[in-house]
Short mmCIF file of C-alpha atoms in Angstrom, two decimals:
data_model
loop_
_atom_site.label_atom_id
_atom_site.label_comp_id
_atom_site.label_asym_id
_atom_site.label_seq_id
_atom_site.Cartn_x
_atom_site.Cartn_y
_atom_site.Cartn_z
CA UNK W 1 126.19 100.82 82.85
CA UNK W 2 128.35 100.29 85.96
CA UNK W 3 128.76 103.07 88.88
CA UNK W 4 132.91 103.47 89.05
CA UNK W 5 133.34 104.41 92.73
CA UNK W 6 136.97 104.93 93.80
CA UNK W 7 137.45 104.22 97.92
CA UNK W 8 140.28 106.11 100.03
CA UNK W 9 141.69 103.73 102.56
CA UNK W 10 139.51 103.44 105.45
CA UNK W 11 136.22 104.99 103.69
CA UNK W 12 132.94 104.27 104.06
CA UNK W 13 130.47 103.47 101.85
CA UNK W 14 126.61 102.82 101.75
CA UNK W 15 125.18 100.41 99.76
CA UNK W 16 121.56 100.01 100.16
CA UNK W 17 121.02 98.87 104.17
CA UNK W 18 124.85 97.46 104.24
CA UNK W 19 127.83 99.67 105.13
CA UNK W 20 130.87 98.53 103.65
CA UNK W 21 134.62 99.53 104.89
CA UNK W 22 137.27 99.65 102.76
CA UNK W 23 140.61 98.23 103.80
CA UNK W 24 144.20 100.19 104.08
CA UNK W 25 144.13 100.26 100.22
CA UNK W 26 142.56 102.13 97.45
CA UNK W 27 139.62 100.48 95.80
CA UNK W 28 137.85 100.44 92.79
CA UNK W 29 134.47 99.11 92.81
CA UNK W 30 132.54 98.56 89.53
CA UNK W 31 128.50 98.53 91.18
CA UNK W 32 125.25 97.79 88.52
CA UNK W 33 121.54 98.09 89.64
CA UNK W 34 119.08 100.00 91.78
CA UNK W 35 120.47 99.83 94.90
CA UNK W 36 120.95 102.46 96.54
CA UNK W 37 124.74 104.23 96.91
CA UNK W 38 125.75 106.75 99.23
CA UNK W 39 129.77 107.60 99.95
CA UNK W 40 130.79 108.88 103.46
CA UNK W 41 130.81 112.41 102.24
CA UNK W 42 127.25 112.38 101.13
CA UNK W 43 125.68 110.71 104.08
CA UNK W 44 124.20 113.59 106.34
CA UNK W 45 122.78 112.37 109.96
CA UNK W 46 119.63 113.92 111.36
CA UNK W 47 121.14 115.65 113.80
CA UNK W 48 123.35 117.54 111.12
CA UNK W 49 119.95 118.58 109.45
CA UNK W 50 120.11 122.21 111.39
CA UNK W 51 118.32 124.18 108.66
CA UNK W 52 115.24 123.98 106.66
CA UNK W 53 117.21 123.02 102.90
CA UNK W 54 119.44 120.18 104.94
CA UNK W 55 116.44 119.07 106.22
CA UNK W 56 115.21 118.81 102.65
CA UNK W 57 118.58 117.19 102.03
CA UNK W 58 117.98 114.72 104.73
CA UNK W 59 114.77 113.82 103.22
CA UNK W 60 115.92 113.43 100.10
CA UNK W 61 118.31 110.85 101.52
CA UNK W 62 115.68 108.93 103.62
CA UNK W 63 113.56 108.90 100.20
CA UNK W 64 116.55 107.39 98.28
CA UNK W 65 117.04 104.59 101.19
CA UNK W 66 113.67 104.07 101.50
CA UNK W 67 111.68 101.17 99.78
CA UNK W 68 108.74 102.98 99.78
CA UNK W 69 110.00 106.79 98.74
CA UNK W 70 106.30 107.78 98.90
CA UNK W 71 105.91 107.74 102.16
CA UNK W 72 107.99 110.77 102.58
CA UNK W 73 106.05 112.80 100.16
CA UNK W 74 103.96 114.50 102.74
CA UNK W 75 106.82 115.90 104.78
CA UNK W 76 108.51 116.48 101.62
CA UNK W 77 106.52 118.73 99.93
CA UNK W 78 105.10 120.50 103.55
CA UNK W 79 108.57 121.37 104.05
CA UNK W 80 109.07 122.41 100.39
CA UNK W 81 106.17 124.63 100.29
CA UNK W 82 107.04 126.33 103.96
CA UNK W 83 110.27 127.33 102.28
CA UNK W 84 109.47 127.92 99.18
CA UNK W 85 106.98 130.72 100.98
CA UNK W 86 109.89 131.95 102.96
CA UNK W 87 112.10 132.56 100.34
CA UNK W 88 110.42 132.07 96.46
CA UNK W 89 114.03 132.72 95.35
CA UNK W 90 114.41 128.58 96.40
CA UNK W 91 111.97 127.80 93.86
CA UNK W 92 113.87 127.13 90.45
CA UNK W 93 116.11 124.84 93.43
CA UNK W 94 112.99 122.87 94.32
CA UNK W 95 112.27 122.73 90.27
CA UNK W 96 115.75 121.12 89.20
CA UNK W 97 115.19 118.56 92.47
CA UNK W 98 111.73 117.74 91.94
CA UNK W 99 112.54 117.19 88.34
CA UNK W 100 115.27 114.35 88.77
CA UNK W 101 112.70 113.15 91.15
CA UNK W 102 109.87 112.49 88.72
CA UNK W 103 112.22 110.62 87.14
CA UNK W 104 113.21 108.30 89.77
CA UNK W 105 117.46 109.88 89.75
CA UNK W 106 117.20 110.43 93.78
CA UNK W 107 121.22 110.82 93.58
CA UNK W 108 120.81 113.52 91.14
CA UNK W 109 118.60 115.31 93.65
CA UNK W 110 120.69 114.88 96.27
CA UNK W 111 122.89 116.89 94.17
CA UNK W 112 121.21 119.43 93.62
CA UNK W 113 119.77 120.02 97.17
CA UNK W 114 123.49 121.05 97.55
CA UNK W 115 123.04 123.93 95.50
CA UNK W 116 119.95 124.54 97.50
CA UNK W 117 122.25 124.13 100.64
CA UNK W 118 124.86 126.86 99.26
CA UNK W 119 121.91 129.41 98.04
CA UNK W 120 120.42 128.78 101.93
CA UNK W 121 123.71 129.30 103.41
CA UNK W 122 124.93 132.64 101.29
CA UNK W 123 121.38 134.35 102.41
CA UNK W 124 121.84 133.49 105.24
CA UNK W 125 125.58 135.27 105.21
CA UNK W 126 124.53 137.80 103.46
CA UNK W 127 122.39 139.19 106.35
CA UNK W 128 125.33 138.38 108.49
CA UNK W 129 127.39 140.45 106.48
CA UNK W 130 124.94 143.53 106.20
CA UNK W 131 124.83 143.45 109.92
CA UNK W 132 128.01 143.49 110.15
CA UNK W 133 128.45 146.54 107.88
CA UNK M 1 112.87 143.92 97.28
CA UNK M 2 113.05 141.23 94.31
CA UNK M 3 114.63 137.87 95.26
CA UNK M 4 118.27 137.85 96.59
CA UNK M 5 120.90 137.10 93.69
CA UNK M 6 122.87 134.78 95.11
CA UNK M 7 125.73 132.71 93.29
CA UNK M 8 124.02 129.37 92.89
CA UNK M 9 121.25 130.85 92.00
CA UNK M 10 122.85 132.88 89.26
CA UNK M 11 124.33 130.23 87.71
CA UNK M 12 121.39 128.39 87.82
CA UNK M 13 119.37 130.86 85.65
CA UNK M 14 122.20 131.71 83.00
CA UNK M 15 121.48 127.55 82.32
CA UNK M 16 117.79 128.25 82.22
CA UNK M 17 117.12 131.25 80.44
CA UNK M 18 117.98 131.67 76.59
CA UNK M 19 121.13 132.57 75.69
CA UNK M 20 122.50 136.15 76.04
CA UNK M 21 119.72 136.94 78.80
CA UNK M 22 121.58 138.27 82.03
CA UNK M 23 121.12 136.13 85.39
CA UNK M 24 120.57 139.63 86.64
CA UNK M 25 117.74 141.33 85.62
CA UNK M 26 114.09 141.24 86.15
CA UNK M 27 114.95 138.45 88.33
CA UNK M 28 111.45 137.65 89.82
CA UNK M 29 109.90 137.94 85.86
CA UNK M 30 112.99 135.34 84.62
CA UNK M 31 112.57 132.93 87.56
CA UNK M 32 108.42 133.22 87.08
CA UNK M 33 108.78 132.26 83.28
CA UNK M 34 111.03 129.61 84.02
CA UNK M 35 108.85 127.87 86.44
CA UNK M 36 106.00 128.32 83.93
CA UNK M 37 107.65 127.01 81.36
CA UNK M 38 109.03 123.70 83.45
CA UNK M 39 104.91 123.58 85.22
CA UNK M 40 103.95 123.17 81.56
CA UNK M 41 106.37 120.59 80.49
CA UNK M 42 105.36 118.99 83.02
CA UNK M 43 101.80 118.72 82.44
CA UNK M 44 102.63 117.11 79.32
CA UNK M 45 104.90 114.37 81.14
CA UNK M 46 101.63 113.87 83.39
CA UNK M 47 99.52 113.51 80.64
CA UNK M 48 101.68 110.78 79.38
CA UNK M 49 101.56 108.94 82.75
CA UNK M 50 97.84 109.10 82.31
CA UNK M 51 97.49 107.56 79.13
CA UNK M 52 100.20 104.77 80.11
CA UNK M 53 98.88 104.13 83.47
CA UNK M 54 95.26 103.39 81.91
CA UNK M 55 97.05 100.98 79.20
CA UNK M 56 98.22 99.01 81.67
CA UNK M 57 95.35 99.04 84.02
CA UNK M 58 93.71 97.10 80.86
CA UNK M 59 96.60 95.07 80.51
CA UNK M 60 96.45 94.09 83.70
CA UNK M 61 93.02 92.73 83.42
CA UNK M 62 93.88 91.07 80.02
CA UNK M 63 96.38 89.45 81.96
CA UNK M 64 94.27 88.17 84.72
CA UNK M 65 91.40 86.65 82.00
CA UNK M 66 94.31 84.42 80.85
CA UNK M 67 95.24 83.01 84.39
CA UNK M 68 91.53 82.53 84.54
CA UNK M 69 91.59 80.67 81.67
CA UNK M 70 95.06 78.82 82.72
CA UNK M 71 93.36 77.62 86.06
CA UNK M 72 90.65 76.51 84.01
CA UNK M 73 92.71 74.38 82.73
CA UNK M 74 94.43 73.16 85.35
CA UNK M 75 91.45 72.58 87.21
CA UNK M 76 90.49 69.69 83.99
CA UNK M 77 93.63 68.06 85.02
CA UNK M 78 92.37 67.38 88.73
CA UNK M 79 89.22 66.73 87.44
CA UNK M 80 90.23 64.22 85.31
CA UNK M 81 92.79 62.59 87.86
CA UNK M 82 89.88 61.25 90.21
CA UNK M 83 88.95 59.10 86.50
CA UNK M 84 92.22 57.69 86.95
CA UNK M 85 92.90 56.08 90.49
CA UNK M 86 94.37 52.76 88.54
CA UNK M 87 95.44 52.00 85.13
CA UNK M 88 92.42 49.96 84.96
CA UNK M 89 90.19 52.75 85.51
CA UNK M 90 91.96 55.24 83.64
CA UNK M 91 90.95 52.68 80.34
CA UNK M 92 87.24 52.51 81.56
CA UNK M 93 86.66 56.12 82.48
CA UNK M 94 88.63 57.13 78.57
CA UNK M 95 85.34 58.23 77.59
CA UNK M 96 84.86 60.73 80.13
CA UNK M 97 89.01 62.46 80.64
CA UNK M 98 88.62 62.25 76.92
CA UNK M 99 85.97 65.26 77.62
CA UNK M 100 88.24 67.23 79.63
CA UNK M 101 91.00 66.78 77.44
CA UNK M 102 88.80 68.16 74.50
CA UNK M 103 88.05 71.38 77.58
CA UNK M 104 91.69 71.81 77.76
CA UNK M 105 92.17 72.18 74.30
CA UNK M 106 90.02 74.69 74.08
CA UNK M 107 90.82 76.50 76.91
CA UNK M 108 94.71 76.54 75.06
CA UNK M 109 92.50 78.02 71.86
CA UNK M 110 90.51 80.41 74.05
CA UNK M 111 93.81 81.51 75.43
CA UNK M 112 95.59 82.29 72.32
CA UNK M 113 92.58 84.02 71.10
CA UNK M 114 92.83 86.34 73.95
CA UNK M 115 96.43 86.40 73.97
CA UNK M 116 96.53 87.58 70.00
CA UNK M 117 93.63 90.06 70.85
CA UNK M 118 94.86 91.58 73.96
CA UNK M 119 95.32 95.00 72.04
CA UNK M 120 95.05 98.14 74.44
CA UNK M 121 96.02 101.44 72.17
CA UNK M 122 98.48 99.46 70.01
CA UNK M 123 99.69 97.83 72.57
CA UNK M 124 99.72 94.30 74.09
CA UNK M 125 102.35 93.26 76.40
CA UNK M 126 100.65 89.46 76.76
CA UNK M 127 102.41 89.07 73.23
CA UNK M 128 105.96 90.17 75.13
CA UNK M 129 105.59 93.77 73.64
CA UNK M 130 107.02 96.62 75.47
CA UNK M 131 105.08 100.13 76.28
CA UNK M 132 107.87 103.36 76.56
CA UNK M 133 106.75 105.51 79.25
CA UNK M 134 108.22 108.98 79.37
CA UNK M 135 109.21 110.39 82.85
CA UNK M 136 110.37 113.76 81.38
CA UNK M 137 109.40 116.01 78.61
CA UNK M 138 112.90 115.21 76.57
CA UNK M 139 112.39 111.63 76.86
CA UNK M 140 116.05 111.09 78.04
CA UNK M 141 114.29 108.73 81.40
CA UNK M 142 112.03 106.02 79.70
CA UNK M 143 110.43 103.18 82.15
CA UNK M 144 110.11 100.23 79.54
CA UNK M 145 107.15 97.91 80.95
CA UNK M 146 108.27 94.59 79.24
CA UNK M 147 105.74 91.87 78.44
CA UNK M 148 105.59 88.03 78.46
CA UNK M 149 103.85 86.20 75.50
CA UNK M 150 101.10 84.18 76.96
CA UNK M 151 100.47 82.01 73.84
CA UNK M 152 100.10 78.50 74.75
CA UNK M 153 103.01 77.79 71.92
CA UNK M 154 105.45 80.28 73.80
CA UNK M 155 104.75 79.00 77.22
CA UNK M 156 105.72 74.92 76.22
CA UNK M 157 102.26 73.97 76.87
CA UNK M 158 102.02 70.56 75.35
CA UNK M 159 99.22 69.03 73.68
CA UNK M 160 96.92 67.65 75.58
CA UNK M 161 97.03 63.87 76.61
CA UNK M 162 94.73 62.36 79.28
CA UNK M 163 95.53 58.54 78.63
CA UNK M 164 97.40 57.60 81.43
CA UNK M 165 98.16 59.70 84.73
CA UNK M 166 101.83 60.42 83.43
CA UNK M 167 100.54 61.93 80.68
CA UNK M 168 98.02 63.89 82.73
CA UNK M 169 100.32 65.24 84.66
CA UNK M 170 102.78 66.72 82.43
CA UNK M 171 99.38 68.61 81.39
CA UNK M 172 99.22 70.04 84.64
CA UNK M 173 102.81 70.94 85.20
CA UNK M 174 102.49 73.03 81.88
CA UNK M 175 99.21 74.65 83.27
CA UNK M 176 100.67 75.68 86.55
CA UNK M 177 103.88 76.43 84.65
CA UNK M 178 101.75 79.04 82.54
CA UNK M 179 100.39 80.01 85.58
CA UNK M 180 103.48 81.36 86.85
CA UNK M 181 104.64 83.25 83.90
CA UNK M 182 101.28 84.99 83.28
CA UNK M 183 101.29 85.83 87.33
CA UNK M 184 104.82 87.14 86.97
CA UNK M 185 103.62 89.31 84.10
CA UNK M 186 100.72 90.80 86.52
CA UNK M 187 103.22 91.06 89.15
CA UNK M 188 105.35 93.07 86.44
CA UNK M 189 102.88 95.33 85.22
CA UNK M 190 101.47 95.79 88.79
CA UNK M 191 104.54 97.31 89.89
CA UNK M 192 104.96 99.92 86.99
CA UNK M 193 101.87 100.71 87.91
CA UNK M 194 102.88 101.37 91.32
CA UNK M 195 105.77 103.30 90.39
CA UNK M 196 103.73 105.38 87.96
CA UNK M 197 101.23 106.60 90.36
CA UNK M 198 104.50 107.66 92.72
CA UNK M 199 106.37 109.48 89.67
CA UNK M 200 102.58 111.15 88.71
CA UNK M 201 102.12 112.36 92.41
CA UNK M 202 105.35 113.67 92.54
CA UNK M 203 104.46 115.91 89.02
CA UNK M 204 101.20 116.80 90.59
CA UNK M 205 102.98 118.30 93.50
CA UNK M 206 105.36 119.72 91.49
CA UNK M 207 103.04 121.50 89.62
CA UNK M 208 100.94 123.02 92.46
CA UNK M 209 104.70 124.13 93.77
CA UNK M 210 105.39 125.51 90.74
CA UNK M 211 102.75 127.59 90.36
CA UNK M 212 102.73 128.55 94.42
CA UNK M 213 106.15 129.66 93.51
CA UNK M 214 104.84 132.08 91.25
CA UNK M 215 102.20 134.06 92.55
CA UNK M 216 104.67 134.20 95.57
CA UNK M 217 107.34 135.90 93.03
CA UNK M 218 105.05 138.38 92.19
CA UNK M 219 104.47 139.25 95.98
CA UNK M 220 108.43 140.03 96.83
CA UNK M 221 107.73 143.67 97.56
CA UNK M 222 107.99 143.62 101.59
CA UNK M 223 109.66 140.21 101.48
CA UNK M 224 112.99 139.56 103.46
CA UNK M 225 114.04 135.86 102.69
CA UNK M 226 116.89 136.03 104.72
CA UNK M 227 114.63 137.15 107.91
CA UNK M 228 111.77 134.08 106.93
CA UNK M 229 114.56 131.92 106.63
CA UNK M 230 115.97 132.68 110.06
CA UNK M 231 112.89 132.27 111.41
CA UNK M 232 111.71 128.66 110.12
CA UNK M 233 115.20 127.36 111.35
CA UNK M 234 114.00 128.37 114.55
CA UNK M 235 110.66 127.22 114.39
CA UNK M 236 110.42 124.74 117.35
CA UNK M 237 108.20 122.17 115.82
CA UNK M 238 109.99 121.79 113.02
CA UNK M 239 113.46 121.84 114.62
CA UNK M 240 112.14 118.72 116.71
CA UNK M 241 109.96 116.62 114.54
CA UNK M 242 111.77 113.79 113.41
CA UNK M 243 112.20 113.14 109.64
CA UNK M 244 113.55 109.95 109.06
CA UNK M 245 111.84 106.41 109.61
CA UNK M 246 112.45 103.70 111.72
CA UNK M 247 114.32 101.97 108.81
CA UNK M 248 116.45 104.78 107.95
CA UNK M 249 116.90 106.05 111.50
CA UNK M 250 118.34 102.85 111.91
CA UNK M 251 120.60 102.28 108.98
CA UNK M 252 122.21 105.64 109.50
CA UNK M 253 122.72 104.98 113.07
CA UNK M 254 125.05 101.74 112.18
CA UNK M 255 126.64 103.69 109.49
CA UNK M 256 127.91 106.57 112.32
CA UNK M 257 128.66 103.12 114.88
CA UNK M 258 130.35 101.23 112.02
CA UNK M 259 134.37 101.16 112.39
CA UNK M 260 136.17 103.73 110.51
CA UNK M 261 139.37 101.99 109.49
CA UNK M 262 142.26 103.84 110.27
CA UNK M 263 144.51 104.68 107.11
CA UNK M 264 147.91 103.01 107.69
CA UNK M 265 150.87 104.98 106.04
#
């Protein structure tokens, strides 16, 4: 089944190494296959990566690009387990990702490394907040 | 203190747990039987790998007795060929590329014997059957491993006919044609393979996770994830190893140069 993506004027999209721009229109594009799709909005850079779970996000990402995923297993799961150890409260997170990974759905995992993201982010604040008080 | 409550992670385990069970309470206990519970599903996911991965391991043998036998065959044609320099010869040499044209014949029989026998647990993907490999407990993500039949009727090999070099030849281009298709099947099964072994290290390391996961719940006492967490962000080496690879580093680089069309209103 065909991935519906719907471009803004000027967006950028990913589509396995090539970057395509979309014109002063909106677009629909209709895409089948493997290759790997990432929109503007899901693209992080490595220098955006400023905490441990967006560095797992920015793995996840390399994986997805990557024609050989395995080689970022080692980092991967070092990084996993070094947070996972940190906080345990990440660990039904890491479940749900490593679980679309087994299957191969690295967009899927992307997605929910965001909710890893979030739960980072709002302990994080939380602190933050009891200092605060 | 027990884990910290927070609001993905609350939604999150109202999904997980049965229904009517509050996100709330006994939080270590809910998240430590959920991770059990997904740790043991997925033992049962690698156990499938197992079983599939060592199918096609055979299969992938099979598969490489019948090029054997294919390049056996071919190898009668070139054989025969040096029996045939001129149409004279190739009518005083019949005798002997009438001998390996008998050979290829029965390398075609030996080949559909194998191909018709190539059974590995029920399954033979040299007759263009498929093998169903589970990559989660639910079986909602299958990887189908399609064969090729490898029968000498399904592959257009001719019957043999060494009379004359035309005729020779079209035996060879059948041999090397069968050739192909029964290296494309290797090259086919080879690569399931190879995606099997990633999927089945990825379990593996699930698993150990998993279960670090949970003998870490049960130590959350004196723990202060917010604190740990503070502190691994500012761990130096990991704030300045690089993560991505040369590849990637690259393709995200042109993706930040790449124009950004303007929007006209």
């Amino acid at each position: 089944m065909a991935l519906i993506i719907d471009l803004k004027p000027g967006e950028k999209i990913l589509i396995g190494s090539a970057i395509m721009t979309n014109d002063n229109q909106r677009t629909r594009l209709h895409i089948s296959g493997d290759t790997p799709i990432l929109r503007e909005k899901d693209i992080m850079q490595e220098d955006a990566a400023t905490s441990p779970s967006r560095k797992i996000y920015f793995l996840l990402q390399c994986m997805y690009l990557s024609r050989n995923p395995r080689d970022y297993h080692p980092k991967y799961f070092s990084l996993q387990k070094m947070i996972q150890e940190a906080a345990p409260s990440t660990a039904i997170f890491f479940m749900k990702i490593n679980a679309q990974l087994i299957q191969g759905h690295y967009y899927k995992a992307l997605r929910e490394a965001h909710e890893l993201i979030t739960h980072e982010d709002e302990l994080i604040a939380s602190a933050s907040g009891a200092s605060l008080n | 203190m027990p884990v910290t409550l927070t609001s993905p992670l609350k939604k999150s385990l109202e999904k997980l747990l049965p229904s009517g069970q509050g996100a709330s309470s006994d939080v270590d206990s809910n998240m430590a039987a959920i991770l059990d519970h997904h740790c043991r599903n997925t033992q049962s996911v690698i156990s499938g790998l197992d079983s599939n991965l060592s199918i096609l391991e055979s299969q992938k043998s099979l598969c490489s007795e019948a090029i054997a036998i294919l390049e056996e065959a071919a190898g009668l044609t070139v054989r025969a060929r040096r029996f045939m320099d001129t149409p004279q010869d190739a009518v005083k040499y019949r005798d002997k590329t009438k001998e390996f044209e008998i050979l290829f014949s029965h390398a075609l029989e030996k080949l559909d014997t194998l191909v018709k026998n190539a059974y590995t647990d029920g399954v033979n993907l040299l007759a263009g059957e498929t093998l169903p490999t589970k990559l989660d407990i639910n079986g909602q993500t299958i990887m189908t491993t399609q064969g090729i039949i490898l029968t000498p009727a399904a592959l257009d090999i001719r019957q043999p006919n060494f009379e004359t070099m035309m005729t020779l030849q079209t035996s060879r281009i059948d041999a090397m044609n069968a050739i192909d298709m029964a290296v494309t099947l290797r090259n086919i099964i080879n690569a399931d393979i190879e995606t099997l072994l990633v999927r089945k290290d990825l379990a593996e390391s699930y698993i150990s996770m998993g279960e670090l996961a949970q003998s870490r719940l049960g130590q959350t006492e004196n723990l202060n994830e917010t604190a740990n967490l503070n502190k691994l962000s500012q761990d130096k080496a990991l704030a300045t190893e690089p993560l991505a690879e040369e590849e990637q580093q690259e393709i995200l680089l042109n993706f930040a140069s790449s124009a950004h069309m303007e929007a006209k209103e």
